[in-house]
Short mmCIF file of C-alpha atoms in Angstrom, two decimals:
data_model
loop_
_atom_site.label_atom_id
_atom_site.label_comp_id
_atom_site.label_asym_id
_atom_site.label_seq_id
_atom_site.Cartn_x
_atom_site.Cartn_y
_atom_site.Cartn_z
CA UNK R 1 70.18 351.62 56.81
CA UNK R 2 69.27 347.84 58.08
CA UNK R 3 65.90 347.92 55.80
CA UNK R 4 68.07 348.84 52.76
CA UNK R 5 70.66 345.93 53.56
CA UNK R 6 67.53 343.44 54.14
CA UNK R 7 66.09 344.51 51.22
CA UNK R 8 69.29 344.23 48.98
CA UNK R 9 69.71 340.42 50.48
CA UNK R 10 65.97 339.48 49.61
CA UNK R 11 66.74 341.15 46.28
CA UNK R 12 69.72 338.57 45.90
CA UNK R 13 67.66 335.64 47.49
CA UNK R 14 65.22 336.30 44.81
CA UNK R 15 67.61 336.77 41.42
CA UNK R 16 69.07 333.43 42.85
CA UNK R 17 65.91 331.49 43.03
CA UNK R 18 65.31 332.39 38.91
CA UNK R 19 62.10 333.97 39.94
CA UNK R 20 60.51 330.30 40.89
CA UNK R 21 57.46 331.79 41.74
CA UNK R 22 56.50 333.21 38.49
CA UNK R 23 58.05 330.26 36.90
CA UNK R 24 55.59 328.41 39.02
CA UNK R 25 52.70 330.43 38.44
CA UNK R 26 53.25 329.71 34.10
CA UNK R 27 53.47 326.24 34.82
CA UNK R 28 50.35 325.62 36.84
CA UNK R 29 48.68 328.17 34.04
CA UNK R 30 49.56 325.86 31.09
CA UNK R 31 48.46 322.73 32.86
CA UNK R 32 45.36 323.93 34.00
CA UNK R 33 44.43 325.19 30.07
CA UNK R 34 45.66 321.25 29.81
CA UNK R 35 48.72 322.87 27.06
CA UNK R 36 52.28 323.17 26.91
CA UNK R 37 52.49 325.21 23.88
CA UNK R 38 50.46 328.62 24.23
CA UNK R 39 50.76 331.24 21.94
CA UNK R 40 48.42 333.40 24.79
CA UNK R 41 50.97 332.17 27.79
CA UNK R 42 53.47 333.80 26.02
CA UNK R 43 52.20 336.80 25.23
CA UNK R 44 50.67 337.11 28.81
CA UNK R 45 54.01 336.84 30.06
CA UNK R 46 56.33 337.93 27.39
CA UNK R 47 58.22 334.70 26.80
CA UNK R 48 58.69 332.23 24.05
CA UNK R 49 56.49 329.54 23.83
CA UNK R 50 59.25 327.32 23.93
CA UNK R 51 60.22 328.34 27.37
CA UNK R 52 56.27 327.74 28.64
CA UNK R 53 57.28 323.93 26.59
CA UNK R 54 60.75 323.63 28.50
CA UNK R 55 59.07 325.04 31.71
CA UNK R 56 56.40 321.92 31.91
CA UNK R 57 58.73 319.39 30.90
CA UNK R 58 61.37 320.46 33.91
CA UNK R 59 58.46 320.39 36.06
CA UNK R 60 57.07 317.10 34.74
CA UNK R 61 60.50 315.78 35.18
CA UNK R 62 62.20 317.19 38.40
CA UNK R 63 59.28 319.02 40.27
CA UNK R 64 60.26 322.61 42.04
CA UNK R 65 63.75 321.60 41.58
CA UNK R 66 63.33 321.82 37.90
CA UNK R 67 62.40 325.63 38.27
CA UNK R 68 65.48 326.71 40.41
CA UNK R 69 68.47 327.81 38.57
CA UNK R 70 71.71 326.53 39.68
CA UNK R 71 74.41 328.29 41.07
CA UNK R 72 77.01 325.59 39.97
CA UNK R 73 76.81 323.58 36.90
CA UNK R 74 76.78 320.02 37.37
CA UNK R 75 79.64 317.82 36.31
CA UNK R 76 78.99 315.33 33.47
CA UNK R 77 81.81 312.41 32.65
CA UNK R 78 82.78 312.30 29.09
CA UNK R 79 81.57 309.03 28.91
CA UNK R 80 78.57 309.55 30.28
CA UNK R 81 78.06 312.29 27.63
CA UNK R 82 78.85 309.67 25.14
CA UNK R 83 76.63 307.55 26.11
CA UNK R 84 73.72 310.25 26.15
CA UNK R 85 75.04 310.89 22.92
CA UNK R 86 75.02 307.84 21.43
CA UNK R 87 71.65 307.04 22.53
CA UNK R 88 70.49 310.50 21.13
CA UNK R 89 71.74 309.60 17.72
CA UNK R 90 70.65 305.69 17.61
CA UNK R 91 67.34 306.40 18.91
CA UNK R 92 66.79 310.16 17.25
CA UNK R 93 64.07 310.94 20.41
CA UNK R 94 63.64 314.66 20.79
CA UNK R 95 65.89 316.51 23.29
CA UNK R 96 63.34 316.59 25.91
CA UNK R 97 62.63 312.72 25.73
CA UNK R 98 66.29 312.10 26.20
CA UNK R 99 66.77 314.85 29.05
CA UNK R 100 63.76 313.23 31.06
CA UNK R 101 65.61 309.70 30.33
CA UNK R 102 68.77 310.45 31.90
CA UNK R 103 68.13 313.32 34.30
CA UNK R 104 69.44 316.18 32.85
CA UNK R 105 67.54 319.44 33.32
CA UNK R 106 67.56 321.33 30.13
CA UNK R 107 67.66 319.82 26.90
CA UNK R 108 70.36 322.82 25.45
CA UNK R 109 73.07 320.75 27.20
CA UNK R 110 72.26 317.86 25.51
CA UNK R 111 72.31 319.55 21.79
CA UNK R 112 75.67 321.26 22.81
CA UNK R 113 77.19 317.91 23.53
CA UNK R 114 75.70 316.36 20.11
CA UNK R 115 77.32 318.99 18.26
CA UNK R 116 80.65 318.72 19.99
CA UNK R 117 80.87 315.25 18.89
CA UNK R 118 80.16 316.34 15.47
CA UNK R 119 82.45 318.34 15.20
CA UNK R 120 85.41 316.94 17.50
CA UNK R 121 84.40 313.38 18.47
CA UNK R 122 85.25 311.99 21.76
CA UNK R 123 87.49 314.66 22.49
CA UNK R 124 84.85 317.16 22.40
CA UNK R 125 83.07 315.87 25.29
CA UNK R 126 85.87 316.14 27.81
CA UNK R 127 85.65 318.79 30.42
CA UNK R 128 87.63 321.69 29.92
CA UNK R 129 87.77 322.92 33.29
CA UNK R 130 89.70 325.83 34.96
CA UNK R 131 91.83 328.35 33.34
CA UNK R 132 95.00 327.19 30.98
CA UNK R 133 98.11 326.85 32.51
CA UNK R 134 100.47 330.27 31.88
CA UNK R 135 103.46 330.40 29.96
CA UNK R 136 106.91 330.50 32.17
CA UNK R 137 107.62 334.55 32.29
CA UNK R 138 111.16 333.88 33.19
CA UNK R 139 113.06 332.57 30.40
CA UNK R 140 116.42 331.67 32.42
CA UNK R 141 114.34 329.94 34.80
CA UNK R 142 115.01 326.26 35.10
CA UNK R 143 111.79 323.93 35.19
CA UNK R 144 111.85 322.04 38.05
CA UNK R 145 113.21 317.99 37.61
CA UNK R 146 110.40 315.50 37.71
CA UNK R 147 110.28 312.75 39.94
CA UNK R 148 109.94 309.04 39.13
CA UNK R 149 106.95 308.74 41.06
CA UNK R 150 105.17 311.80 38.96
CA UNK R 151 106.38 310.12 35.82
CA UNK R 152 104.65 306.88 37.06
CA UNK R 153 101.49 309.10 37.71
CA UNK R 154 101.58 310.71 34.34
CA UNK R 155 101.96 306.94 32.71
CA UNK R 156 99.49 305.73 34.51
CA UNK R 157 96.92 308.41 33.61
CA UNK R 158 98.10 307.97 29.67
CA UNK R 159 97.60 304.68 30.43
CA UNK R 160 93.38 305.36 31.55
CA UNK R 161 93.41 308.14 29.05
CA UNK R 162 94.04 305.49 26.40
CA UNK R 163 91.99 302.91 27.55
CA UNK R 164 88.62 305.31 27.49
CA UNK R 165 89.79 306.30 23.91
CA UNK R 166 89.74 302.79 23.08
CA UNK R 167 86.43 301.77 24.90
CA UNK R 168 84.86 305.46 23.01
CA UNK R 169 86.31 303.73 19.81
CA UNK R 170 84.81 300.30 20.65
CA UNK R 171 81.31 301.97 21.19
CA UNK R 172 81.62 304.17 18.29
CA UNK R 173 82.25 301.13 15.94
CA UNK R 174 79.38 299.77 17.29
CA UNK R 175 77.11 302.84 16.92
CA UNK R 176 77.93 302.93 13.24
CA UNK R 177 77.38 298.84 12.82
CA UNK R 178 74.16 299.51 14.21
CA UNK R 179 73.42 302.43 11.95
CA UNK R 180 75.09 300.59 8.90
CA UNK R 181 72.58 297.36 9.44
CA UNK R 182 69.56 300.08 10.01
CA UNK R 183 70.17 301.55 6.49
CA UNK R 184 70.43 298.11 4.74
CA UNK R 185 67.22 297.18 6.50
CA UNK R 186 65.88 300.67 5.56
CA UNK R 187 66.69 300.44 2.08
CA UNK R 188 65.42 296.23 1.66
CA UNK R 189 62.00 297.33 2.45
CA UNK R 190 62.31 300.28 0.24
CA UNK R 191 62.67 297.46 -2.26
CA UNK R 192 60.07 295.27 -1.31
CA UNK R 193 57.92 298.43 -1.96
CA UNK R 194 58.71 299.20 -5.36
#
């Protein structure tokens, strides 16, 4: 009965790890055939030969660590994940370039926030977090009277609320001055070409 139980907790141990020893094993392969892209890699170990690519570059970039896959997602400000974004679309490096840059471990966060802010802007980045508040079951039920010093709190965090929007819109003008002045320059020695 206690070898079962040991066994079921080393089984555990081992789906929490990510399997870091096979993981491991790829990533020493594909650096000692001196590639991160291999089309024999993958079929060795039945994986895509992106994953032997993002394998490497975690590696490279954060060592064992890298490997291991987290119980609990990290938390990421909104404006840090403008800034990331930002930098992403001024600089147009690959996912992997800008993951190494600022520390983030896999590049599929990174392309999730991008197209967030395509889609939503700034408001796309903030964190959603928890489960949204129910609806009151009890219709007769009174709500309960707010107190000055809540209503101060609730100004006060309007009041940072709407000084990040401003400081998102400050950087986004600038993004798109900076993009506006690389298209003229673009398009002058397009001229000087012809």
């Amino acid at each position: 009965m206690r070898s079962k139980i040991y066994i079921s907790m080393f089984s555990c141990f081992m789906l929490k790890l990510g399997n870091v020893g096979k993981k491991l094993k790829i990533v020493k392969e594909a650096k000692k055939l001196n590639i991160k892209k291999s089309t024999y890699l993958a079929n060795k170990y039945d994986i895509s030969v992106d994953t032997i690519e993002s394998l490497v570059n975690r590696f490279e970039a954060f060592g064992i660590e890298g490997l291991i896959n987290k119980e609990k997602k990290p938390y990421y400000s909104a404006k840090l994940k403008l800034k990331i974004v930002l930098y992403k679309l001024e600089t147009n490096h690959s996912y992997d370039e800008v993951t190494k840059k600022f520390n983030i471990i896999y590049s599929s966060t990174i392309a999730g926030w991008v197209k967030k802010y395509r889609e939503y802007g700034f408001l796309g980045l903030n964190n959603n977090i928890g489960r949204p508040k129910k609806i009151m079951k009890n219709p007769n039920k009174k709500p309960a009277k707010i107190k000055k010093s809540q209503v101060k709190i609730n100004n006060e965090q309007q009041i940072k609320e709407l000084k990040e929007q401003v400081e998102y819109y400050k950087l986004e003008a600038e993004f798109w001055k900076k993009f506006h002045t690389l298209l003229t320059k673009e398009k002058s020695t397009r001229k000087k070409q012809k």
